[in-house]
Coordinates of C-alpha atoms and ligand atoms in Angstrom, one line a residue:
M1 CA -63.8 66.7 -2.1
T2 CA -65.7 63.9 -3.8
E3 CA -66.0 60.6 -2.1
Q4 CA -63.5 59.2 -4.6
Q5 CA -61.0 61.9 -3.8
N6 CA -61.5 61.3 -0.1
A7 CA -60.8 57.6 -0.6
G8 CA -57.7 58.4 -2.6
V9 CA -56.3 60.6 0.1
A10 CA -57.0 57.9 2.7
R11 CA -55.3 55.3 0.6
R12 CA -52.2 57.5 0.1
G13 CA -52.1 58.1 3.8
A14 CA -52.3 54.4 4.6
L15 CA -49.5 53.7 2.1
L16 CA -47.3 56.3 3.8
I17 CA -48.0 54.8 7.2
G18 CA -47.1 51.4 5.7
A19 CA -43.8 52.6 4.2
L20 CA -42.9 54.5 7.4
G21 CA -43.6 51.4 9.4
G22 CA -41.2 49.4 7.2
V23 CA -38.5 52.0 7.6
V24 CA -38.9 52.0 11.4
V25 CA -38.6 48.2 11.4
G26 CA -35.3 48.4 9.4
A27 CA -34.0 51.2 11.6
V28 CA -34.7 49.4 14.8
T29 CA -33.1 46.2 13.5
L30 CA -29.9 48.0 12.5
A31 CA -29.7 50.2 15.6
V32 CA -30.0 47.3 18.0
A33 CA -27.5 45.4 15.9
E34 CA -25.0 48.3 15.9
L35 CA -25.3 48.8 19.6
I36 CA -24.6 45.2 20.4
D37 CA -21.8 45.2 17.9
G38 CA -20.3 48.2 19.6
V39 CA -20.4 46.4 22.9
L40 CA -18.7 43.3 21.4
Q41 CA -16.0 45.4 19.7
R42 CA -15.3 47.3 22.9
G43 CA -15.2 44.1 25.0
G44 CA -12.9 42.4 22.5
W45 CA -15.4 39.6 22.0
A46 CA -15.9 40.2 18.3
G47 CA -14.1 37.7 16.1
G48 CA -14.9 39.0 12.6
E49 CA -17.3 41.8 11.7
P50 CA -20.5 41.5 13.7
S51 CA -21.9 44.8 12.3
P52 CA -24.4 43.7 9.7
V53 CA -23.9 46.9 7.7
L54 CA -20.1 46.5 7.5
A55 CA -20.4 42.7 7.0
V56 CA -22.9 43.1 4.1
G57 CA -20.8 45.9 2.7
G58 CA -17.6 43.8 3.0
A59 CA -19.2 40.8 1.5
F60 CA -20.4 42.9 -1.3
V61 CA -17.0 44.5 -1.9
D62 CA -15.3 41.0 -1.8
R63 CA -17.7 39.8 -4.5
T64 CA -17.7 42.9 -6.7
P65 CA -16.6 42.1 -10.2
L66 CA -13.5 44.0 -11.3
W67 CA -15.4 46.1 -13.8
L68 CA -17.8 47.4 -11.2
K69 CA -15.0 48.1 -8.8
N70 CA -13.1 50.0 -11.4
F71 CA -16.3 51.9 -12.3
A72 CA -16.9 52.8 -8.7
V73 CA -13.3 54.0 -8.1
E74 CA -13.3 56.0 -11.4
T75 CA -16.7 57.6 -10.6
F76 CA -16.4 58.1 -6.9
G77 CA -12.7 58.1 -6.3
T78 CA -11.8 57.8 -2.7
D79 CA -15.4 58.3 -1.9
D80 CA -16.2 54.8 -3.3
K81 CA -16.9 53.5 0.2
L82 CA -19.2 56.3 0.9
A83 CA -21.0 55.6 -2.4
L84 CA -21.3 52.0 -1.4
F85 CA -22.9 52.8 1.9
V86 CA -25.3 55.4 0.3
G87 CA -26.2 52.8 -2.3
M88 CA -26.8 50.2 0.4
G89 CA -28.8 52.6 2.4
L90 CA -31.1 53.4 -0.5
V91 CA -31.6 49.7 -1.4
L92 CA -32.3 48.9 2.2
A93 CA -34.8 51.8 2.5
L94 CA -36.6 50.7 -0.6
L95 CA -36.8 47.1 0.7
C96 CA -38.1 48.4 4.0
C97 CA -40.8 50.4 2.3
L98 CA -41.7 47.4 0.3
I99 CA -42.0 45.2 3.4
G100 CA -44.1 47.9 5.0
L101 CA -46.5 48.1 2.1
I102 CA -46.8 44.3 1.9
A103 CA -47.5 44.2 5.7
L104 CA -50.5 46.4 5.2
R105 CA -52.2 43.5 3.4
R106 CA -50.3 40.4 4.3
L107 CA -48.4 40.7 7.6
Q108 CA -47.2 37.0 7.5
V109 CA -45.5 37.6 4.1
A110 CA -43.8 40.7 5.4
L111 CA -42.6 38.9 8.5
L112 CA -41.2 36.1 6.3
L113 CA -39.5 38.6 4.0
T114 CA -37.9 40.2 7.0
V115 CA -36.6 36.9 8.3
V116 CA -35.1 36.2 4.9
L117 CA -33.3 39.6 4.9
V118 CA -32.0 39.1 8.4
G119 CA -30.9 35.6 7.2
V120 CA -28.9 37.1 4.3
A121 CA -27.2 39.6 6.6
A122 CA -26.5 36.9 9.1
A123 CA -24.9 34.8 6.3
A124 CA -22.7 37.8 5.4
V125 CA -21.7 38.2 9.1
A126 CA -20.9 34.5 9.4
T127 CA -18.7 34.4 6.4
R128 CA -16.5 37.4 7.3
P129 CA -12.9 36.4 8.0
G130 CA -12.4 35.3 11.5
S131 CA -16.0 35.4 12.5
H132 CA -17.3 33.1 15.2
A133 CA -20.7 32.3 16.7
L134 CA -20.9 35.3 19.0
D135 CA -20.7 37.6 16.0
L136 CA -24.2 36.6 15.0
L137 CA -25.7 38.0 18.2
P138 CA -26.1 41.6 16.9
I139 CA -28.0 40.8 13.8
L140 CA -30.1 38.1 15.4
L141 CA -31.1 40.2 18.3
G142 CA -31.6 43.2 16.0
G143 CA -33.7 41.0 13.7
A144 CA -35.8 39.8 16.6
C145 CA -36.5 43.4 17.7
G146 CA -37.4 44.3 14.1
L147 CA -39.9 41.5 13.9
L148 CA -41.5 42.6 17.1
V149 CA -41.8 46.1 15.9
L150 CA -43.2 44.9 12.6
R151 CA -45.9 42.9 14.3
G152 CA -46.7 45.7 16.8
W153 CA -46.8 48.4 14.1
F154 CA -49.0 46.6 11.7
G155 CA -51.0 44.9 14.4
R156 CA -52.2 48.4 15.6
I157 CA -50.9 51.5 14.0
G158 CA -51.0 50.3 10.4
R159 CA -54.6 49.2 10.5
P160 CA -57.2 51.1 8.6
A161 CA -59.1 53.3 11.1
S162 CA -62.3 51.5 10.1
E163 CA -61.0 48.3 11.8
G164 CA -60.9 49.9 15.2
N165 CA -58.2 49.5 17.8
A166 CA -56.1 51.6 15.4
V167 CA -54.0 54.6 16.3
D168 CA -54.8 57.7 14.3
R169 CA -52.5 58.8 11.5
R170 CA -51.0 61.8 13.1
T171 CA -50.0 59.8 16.2
A172 CA -48.6 57.1 13.9
V173 CA -46.3 59.6 12.1
G174 CA -45.3 61.1 15.4
I175 CA -44.4 57.6 16.8
G176 CA -42.6 56.8 13.6
A177 CA -40.5 60.0 13.6
G178 CA -39.7 59.6 17.3
A179 CA -38.7 56.0 16.7
L180 CA -36.4 57.0 13.9
V181 CA -34.6 59.6 16.0
A182 CA -34.2 57.2 18.9
T183 CA -32.8 54.5 16.7
A184 CA -30.4 56.9 15.0
L185 CA -29.1 57.9 18.4
L186 CA -28.9 54.2 19.5
G187 CA -27.1 53.1 16.4
W188 CA -24.7 56.1 16.5
G189 CA -23.9 55.2 20.1
G190 CA -23.0 51.7 19.1
R191 CA -20.8 52.9 16.3
A192 CA -19.0 55.3 18.6
L193 CA -18.5 52.5 21.1
G194 CA -16.9 50.2 18.6
S195 CA -14.9 52.8 16.5
A196 CA -12.0 53.1 18.9
G197 CA -11.5 49.4 18.5
R198 CA -11.7 49.6 14.8
A199 CA -9.0 52.3 14.5
V200 CA -6.6 50.1 16.5
D201 CA -7.7 47.1 14.4
E202 CA -6.7 49.0 11.4
A203 CA -3.3 49.8 12.8
R204 CA -2.9 46.2 13.9
R205 CA -3.6 44.9 10.4
K206 CA -0.6 46.9 9.2
V207 CA 1.8 45.4 11.6
A208 CA 4.2 42.8 10.1
I209 CA 5.7 40.4 12.6
P210 CA 9.4 40.2 11.6
R211 CA 11.1 37.0 10.7
V212 CA 13.8 36.0 13.1
R213 CA 17.2 34.5 12.6
R214 CA 16.4 31.3 14.6
P215 CA 12.8 30.5 14.4
V216 CA 11.4 28.0 16.8
A217 CA 9.9 24.9 15.4
V218 CA 7.3 22.5 16.7
P219 CA 9.1 19.2 16.8
A220 CA 7.6 16.3 15.0
G221 CA 5.7 14.2 17.5
A222 CA 5.0 17.1 19.9
S223 CA 1.4 16.2 19.3
V224 CA 0.4 12.7 20.3
G225 CA -2.3 12.7 17.7
V226 CA -5.3 12.1 19.8
G227 CA -8.5 14.0 18.9
G228 CA -9.8 16.2 21.7
V229 CA -6.4 17.0 23.3
T230 CA -5.6 20.7 23.5
P231 CA -3.6 21.7 20.4
F232 CA 0.1 21.9 21.1
V233 CA 0.1 25.5 19.9
V234 CA -3.1 27.2 20.7
P235 CA -4.5 29.7 18.1
Q236 CA -4.9 33.2 19.5
R237 CA -8.7 33.0 19.1
D238 CA -9.0 30.0 21.3
F239 CA -6.4 31.1 23.8
Y240 CA -7.7 31.7 27.3
R241 CA -8.1 35.3 28.4
I242 CA -7.7 36.7 31.9
D243 CA -7.4 40.3 32.9
T244 CA -9.0 42.9 35.0
A245 CA -10.0 45.1 32.1
L246 CA -13.8 45.6 31.6
V247 CA -13.2 46.8 28.1
V248 CA -10.2 45.8 26.2
P249 CA -7.7 48.7 26.2
Q250 CA -7.3 50.0 22.7
V251 CA -3.6 51.1 22.3
D252 CA -2.5 52.6 19.1
P253 CA 1.1 51.6 18.4
A254 CA 1.8 55.0 17.0
G255 CA 1.4 56.5 20.5
W256 CA 2.8 53.6 22.4
R257 CA 5.8 54.2 24.7
L258 CA 7.6 52.0 27.2
R259 CA 9.4 53.8 30.0
V260 CA 12.1 52.2 32.2
H261 CA 12.8 54.0 35.5
G262 CA 13.2 53.5 39.2
M263 CA 16.5 52.0 40.5
V264 CA 18.4 52.5 37.2
E265 CA 21.5 54.4 36.2
H266 CA 19.7 55.6 33.0
E267 CA 16.0 56.1 32.5
V268 CA 15.1 54.8 29.1
E269 CA 12.0 55.2 26.9
I270 CA 11.4 53.4 23.7
D271 CA 8.6 53.8 21.1
W272 CA 7.1 51.3 18.7
E273 CA 9.4 52.1 15.8
T274 CA 12.4 51.7 18.0
L275 CA 11.2 48.4 19.4
L276 CA 10.5 47.1 15.9
S277 CA 14.0 47.9 14.8
K278 CA 15.5 45.6 17.5
P279 CA 16.6 42.1 16.7
M280 CA 13.6 40.0 17.5
Q281 CA 13.6 36.5 18.8
E282 CA 11.0 33.7 19.0
A283 CA 10.2 31.7 22.1
M284 CA 7.7 28.9 22.7
V285 CA 6.2 29.5 26.1
T286 CA 3.2 28.1 27.8
L287 CA 1.3 30.8 29.6
M288 CA -0.4 29.9 32.8
C289 CA -2.9 31.5 35.1
V290 CA -2.5 31.1 38.9
S291 CA -6.3 30.9 39.2
N292 CA -6.4 27.6 37.3
E293 CA -8.1 24.9 39.3
V294 CA -6.9 21.3 39.1
G295 CA -8.1 20.1 35.8
G296 CA -8.9 23.7 34.6
N297 CA -7.8 25.1 31.2
L298 CA -6.5 28.5 32.0
N299 CA -3.3 27.9 30.2
G300 CA -2.1 27.9 26.6
N301 CA 1.0 27.4 24.6
A302 CA 2.1 29.9 21.9
I303 CA 5.1 31.0 19.8
W304 CA 5.9 34.5 20.9
T305 CA 8.0 37.0 18.9
G306 CA 9.7 39.8 20.8
W307 CA 12.8 41.6 22.0
P308 CA 14.4 40.2 25.2
V309 CA 13.6 42.4 28.1
R310 CA 17.1 41.9 29.4
E311 CA 18.4 44.0 26.5
L312 CA 16.2 46.9 27.4
L313 CA 17.1 46.5 31.1
A314 CA 20.8 46.4 30.1
Q315 CA 20.4 49.8 28.6
A316 CA 18.8 51.2 31.8
R317 CA 21.4 49.5 34.0
P318 CA 19.6 48.5 37.2
K319 CA 21.3 49.6 40.4
P320 CA 22.6 47.1 43.0
G321 CA 19.9 46.1 45.5
A322 CA 17.0 46.1 43.0
D323 CA 15.3 42.7 42.9
M324 CA 11.9 43.4 41.2
V325 CA 10.5 45.0 38.1
L326 CA 7.0 46.3 38.5
S327 CA 5.5 46.3 35.1
R328 CA 2.4 48.5 34.5
S329 CA -0.2 48.3 31.8
V330 CA -2.0 51.2 30.2
D331 CA -5.0 50.5 32.4
G332 CA -3.1 50.5 35.6
F333 CA -2.7 46.7 36.2
T334 CA 0.7 45.9 37.7
A335 CA 2.8 42.7 38.0
G336 CA 5.9 42.4 40.2
T337 CA 8.5 40.1 38.5
P338 CA 11.8 39.1 40.0
L339 CA 14.5 41.1 38.3
E340 CA 16.5 38.0 37.8
A341 CA 13.8 36.3 35.8
L342 CA 13.9 39.2 33.4
T343 CA 17.7 39.3 33.1
D344 CA 18.8 35.7 33.2
D345 CA 19.2 33.6 30.1
R346 CA 15.5 32.6 29.9
N347 CA 13.9 34.4 27.0
A348 CA 11.7 36.9 28.9
L349 CA 10.3 38.9 26.0
L350 CA 8.7 42.2 25.2
A351 CA 6.4 40.3 22.9
I352 CA 4.7 41.9 19.9
G353 CA 3.8 38.6 18.1
M354 CA 1.7 35.6 19.1
N355 CA 1.9 32.6 16.8
R356 CA 3.5 35.0 14.2
E357 CA 0.6 37.4 14.2
P358 CA 0.3 40.7 16.0
L359 CA -1.1 40.2 19.5
A360 CA -4.9 40.3 19.5
P361 CA -6.1 43.4 21.4
K362 CA -7.3 41.1 24.2
H363 CA -3.9 39.5 24.4
G364 CA -2.1 42.8 24.9
F365 CA -1.7 44.6 21.6
P366 CA 0.7 46.1 20.8
V367 CA 3.2 44.9 23.4
R368 CA 3.1 42.6 26.4
L369 CA 5.5 40.7 28.7
V370 CA 6.0 37.0 28.5
V371 CA 8.2 35.4 31.1
P372 CA 8.8 31.6 31.1
G373 CA 8.2 29.8 34.3
L374 CA 6.0 32.3 36.2
Y375 CA 2.2 32.6 36.5
G376 CA 0.7 35.4 34.4
Y377 CA -0.3 37.6 37.3
V378 CA 3.3 38.2 38.3
S379 CA 4.8 38.5 34.8
A380 CA 2.7 38.6 31.7
T381 CA 1.5 42.3 31.7
K382 CA -0.5 43.1 28.6
W383 CA -0.6 46.6 27.1
V384 CA 2.6 47.2 29.0
V385 CA 3.8 50.8 29.1
D386 CA 6.0 51.1 32.2
L387 CA 8.8 49.2 33.9
K388 CA 9.8 50.3 37.3
V389 CA 13.0 48.7 38.6
T390 CA 12.5 48.4 42.4
T391 CA 12.4 45.9 45.3
F392 CA 9.9 43.4 46.7
A393 CA 10.3 45.3 50.0
Q394 CA 9.2 48.5 48.4
D395 CA 6.5 47.6 45.9
E396 CA 3.9 45.1 45.1
G397 CA 1.9 44.0 42.1
Y398 CA -1.9 44.3 41.7
W399 CA -2.8 40.9 43.1
T400 CA -0.4 40.9 46.1
P401 CA -2.5 43.0 48.5
R402 CA -5.5 41.1 47.3
G403 CA -4.4 37.9 48.8
W404 CA -2.0 36.3 46.3
S405 CA 1.6 35.5 46.8
A406 CA 4.2 38.1 45.8
R407 CA 6.1 35.5 43.9
G408 CA 4.5 33.0 41.5
P409 CA 6.7 30.3 40.0
V410 CA 4.5 27.8 38.1
K411 CA 3.8 24.5 39.8
T412 CA 4.3 21.2 38.0
S413 CA 0.9 19.9 37.0
S414 CA -1.0 17.9 34.4
R415 CA -4.5 17.5 33.0
I416 CA -6.6 14.8 31.4
D417 CA -8.2 16.2 28.2
V418 CA -9.8 13.0 26.9
P419 CA -11.9 11.4 27.9
S420 CA -14.0 14.0 29.7
D421 CA -15.1 13.5 33.3
N422 CA -18.3 11.3 33.4
D423 CA -17.9 10.2 29.8
T424 CA -19.0 6.8 28.7
V425 CA -16.3 5.5 26.5
Q426 CA -16.0 2.5 24.1
R427 CA -12.9 0.4 23.8
G428 CA -11.1 0.8 20.5
S429 CA -9.2 -1.8 18.6
G430 CA -7.1 -3.9 20.9
G431 CA -9.5 -3.3 23.8
T432 CA -7.9 0.0 24.8
V433 CA -9.1 3.5 25.5
A434 CA -6.8 6.5 24.7
V435 CA -6.4 8.6 27.7
A436 CA -4.5 11.8 26.9
G437 CA -3.8 15.4 27.9
V438 CA -1.1 17.9 28.7
A439 CA 1.5 18.4 31.4
W440 CA 3.5 21.4 32.3
A441 CA 6.4 22.5 34.5
Q442 CA 7.5 25.7 32.8
H443 CA 11.2 26.4 32.8
R444 CA 12.0 23.1 34.4
G445 CA 10.5 20.8 31.8
V446 CA 8.3 17.8 32.1
T447 CA 10.2 14.5 32.2
G448 CA 7.5 12.0 32.9
V449 CA 3.7 11.5 33.2
Q450 CA 2.0 8.6 34.9
V451 CA -1.6 7.5 34.9
R452 CA -3.4 5.6 37.7
I453 CA -6.6 3.6 37.2
D454 CA -8.7 3.2 40.3
D455 CA -6.4 2.2 43.1
G456 CA -3.9 0.6 40.8
E457 CA -0.2 1.2 40.2
W458 CA 1.0 4.4 38.6
T459 CA 1.8 3.6 34.9
D460 CA 4.0 5.5 32.5
A461 CA 2.2 7.4 29.7
R462 CA 3.9 8.1 26.4
L463 CA 5.1 11.7 26.2
G464 CA 5.0 13.9 23.1
T465 CA 8.4 15.1 21.9
D466 CA 9.9 17.8 24.1
A467 CA 10.0 21.2 22.4
T468 CA 11.5 23.3 25.2
V469 CA 11.5 23.3 29.0
D470 CA 9.2 26.4 28.8
A471 CA 6.4 24.6 27.0
W472 CA 3.9 21.9 28.0
R473 CA 4.0 18.4 26.7
Q474 CA 1.2 16.3 25.5
W475 CA 0.9 12.7 26.8
V476 CA -1.1 9.6 25.9
Y477 CA -1.8 6.3 27.6
A478 CA -3.3 3.4 25.8
W479 CA -5.5 2.1 28.7
P480 CA -6.3 -1.6 28.5
A481 CA -9.8 -0.9 30.0
S482 CA -12.3 -3.3 31.5
P483 CA -16.0 -2.6 31.3
G484 CA -17.5 -0.7 34.2
K485 CA -17.0 2.4 36.2
H486 CA -13.4 3.7 36.7
T487 CA -11.5 6.6 38.0
I488 CA -8.4 7.9 36.2
A489 CA -5.7 10.1 37.8
V490 CA -2.7 11.8 36.3
R491 CA 0.6 13.2 37.6
A492 CA 3.7 14.7 36.1
R493 CA 7.3 14.8 37.0
D494 CA 9.7 17.7 36.3
S495 CA 13.4 17.7 35.6
T496 CA 14.2 18.0 39.3
G497 CA 12.9 14.5 39.6
E498 CA 10.0 15.5 41.8
W499 CA 6.5 14.1 41.1
Q500 CA 3.6 16.5 41.2
T501 CA 2.1 16.4 44.7
G502 CA -1.3 14.7 45.3
E503 CA -2.0 17.1 48.2
T504 CA -4.9 19.3 47.2
A505 CA -4.6 23.1 47.5
P506 CA -6.9 25.8 46.1
P507 CA -5.5 28.3 43.6
D508 CA -4.9 31.0 46.2
P509 CA -2.4 32.1 47.3
D510 CA 0.1 30.7 44.8
G511 CA -1.4 28.0 42.6
S512 CA -3.6 24.9 43.0
T513 CA -2.1 21.4 43.6
G514 CA -3.5 17.9 43.4
W515 CA -4.0 15.2 40.8
H516 CA -6.6 15.7 38.1
T517 CA -8.9 12.8 38.6
I518 CA -11.9 11.9 36.4
G519 CA -14.6 9.2 36.4
V520 CA -15.6 7.3 33.3
T521 CA -17.8 4.3 32.3
V522 CA -16.3 1.8 29.9
T523 CA -18.6 -0.2 27.7
Ligands
MTE601 N1 -2.8 44.5 31.7 C1 -3.0 43.3 32.3 N2 -2.2 42.3 32.0 C2 -2.4 41.1 32.5 C3 -3.5 40.8 33.4 C4 -4.3 41.9 33.7 O1 -5.3 41.8 34.4 N3 -4.1 43.1 33.1 N4 -3.7 39.6 33.9 C5 -2.5 38.7 33.9 C6 -2.9 37.3 34.2 S1 -3.6 37.0 35.7 C7 -2.8 36.3 33.2 S2 -3.0 34.7 33.7 C8 -2.3 36.6 31.9 C9 -3.3 36.1 30.8 O2 -2.9 36.4 29.6 P1 -3.9 36.1 28.3 O3 -5.2 36.8 28.6 O4 -3.2 36.7 27.1 O5 -4.1 34.6 28.2 O6 -2.3 38.0 31.6 C10 -1.7 38.7 32.7 N5 -1.5 40.1 32.2
MO602 MO1 -3.9 34.8 35.9

């Protein structure tokens, strides 16, 4: 070989290493992103579409001009999605090679280009329907790993041998190939993790929540119109989530069955289609967690659509002596609910809809129980698949042997949402400060809220319009505030006429008590 030929071979080798490095960078970025996406999907923490591949693909599809869409469908038929991904893969591979080649000479430029590409993918993720901040985690962490690899590769491996501190070519190709195999496995693992969630998501999208004959309405004035107060009806996405499930159970409605057995004349089993064929009702119910501390926000109000449990129980015909229904979820959680609360005239529902959408997977898709007036741990079983009619003497729910009371009626309570504790607030027009929040006494109804400043008298707050005894009420107090430090306390009264107790108690065993009290500085 002449010296020129030798140089040519060396150059081609360097280019190969450069391109390979670029591809490894891309692979690492995507694999890390897919893995984290899989974890988010399984955990039910994903809002929109955190997978950068699917997000970019989706964003592309949404923006495809009709002629191109038609062309794609005509050319590739039902394989049009496959074609899209193959196309995306090719474009991405080319971009990666290009970045690698650039990195051989100008590492800074290559790093910058990578940041731009990650930014584009992040923008696609952020603009997918339903996306929230957490969805950006996969692409951002993936991108960070990609940048590290880019610097590492071209800081050492990609250097011409003459510069020293370089890894020889054979080793470089070996490392590259190994990295590609490892990232392929990693990415595949992430996909597999998330795919169970996606199949159920697909089924969930097809569910139409039926209209009901008597829809519930949010009465005018239910909201007191103060910014910062918890919304009267809380969107599913913002709704608190409490359960024992490490990964959100993925229940396909097609395979869902609910069995009623135990102390019944007739065992009954219904499937999803049967449930959907039943006359559905709506109910506005504020769900409440027993673990809520005074001033905590483990509660939320929603409009639930479902079939009254009492209708199903009527088919099964409970035997005399039964006083409890032990509901069980697909993952083994159980709640023991007084039979009476499920059969009396309160609308305890086998709920399929939350705010007129299918339940989110984390809120129990496809079916959960919602029982007005009881804490969630003794009533609100998500992913419910089994109802055993039994007795409190014979059976106990999940939390009872763990130190929580067998029965859990909701205690009357209230919370200050604005101002926040330790806030410094300015007086508005008229020299007042709006103090506002929510109060609840599910199934009895809130009939009054009072506020106390420092050691003063209890003063009536203005209540938002009452929607139902099963829902919370907003309240507001226009406080004629004087400058300085103050404490504000709140208490609620229910329809029995009793004021909420000021005696403090921790959440266990049957719900916290005490007045929510905050400190503020008025300027
Ligand atoms: N399957 C199942 N359902 C469950 C639980 C659970 O751990 N597993 N927790 C209950 C508790 S303690 C509460 S407070 C409510 C919370 O419902 P949410 O997550 O939809 O707000 O669900 C109830 N249903
Ligand atoms: Mo709870």
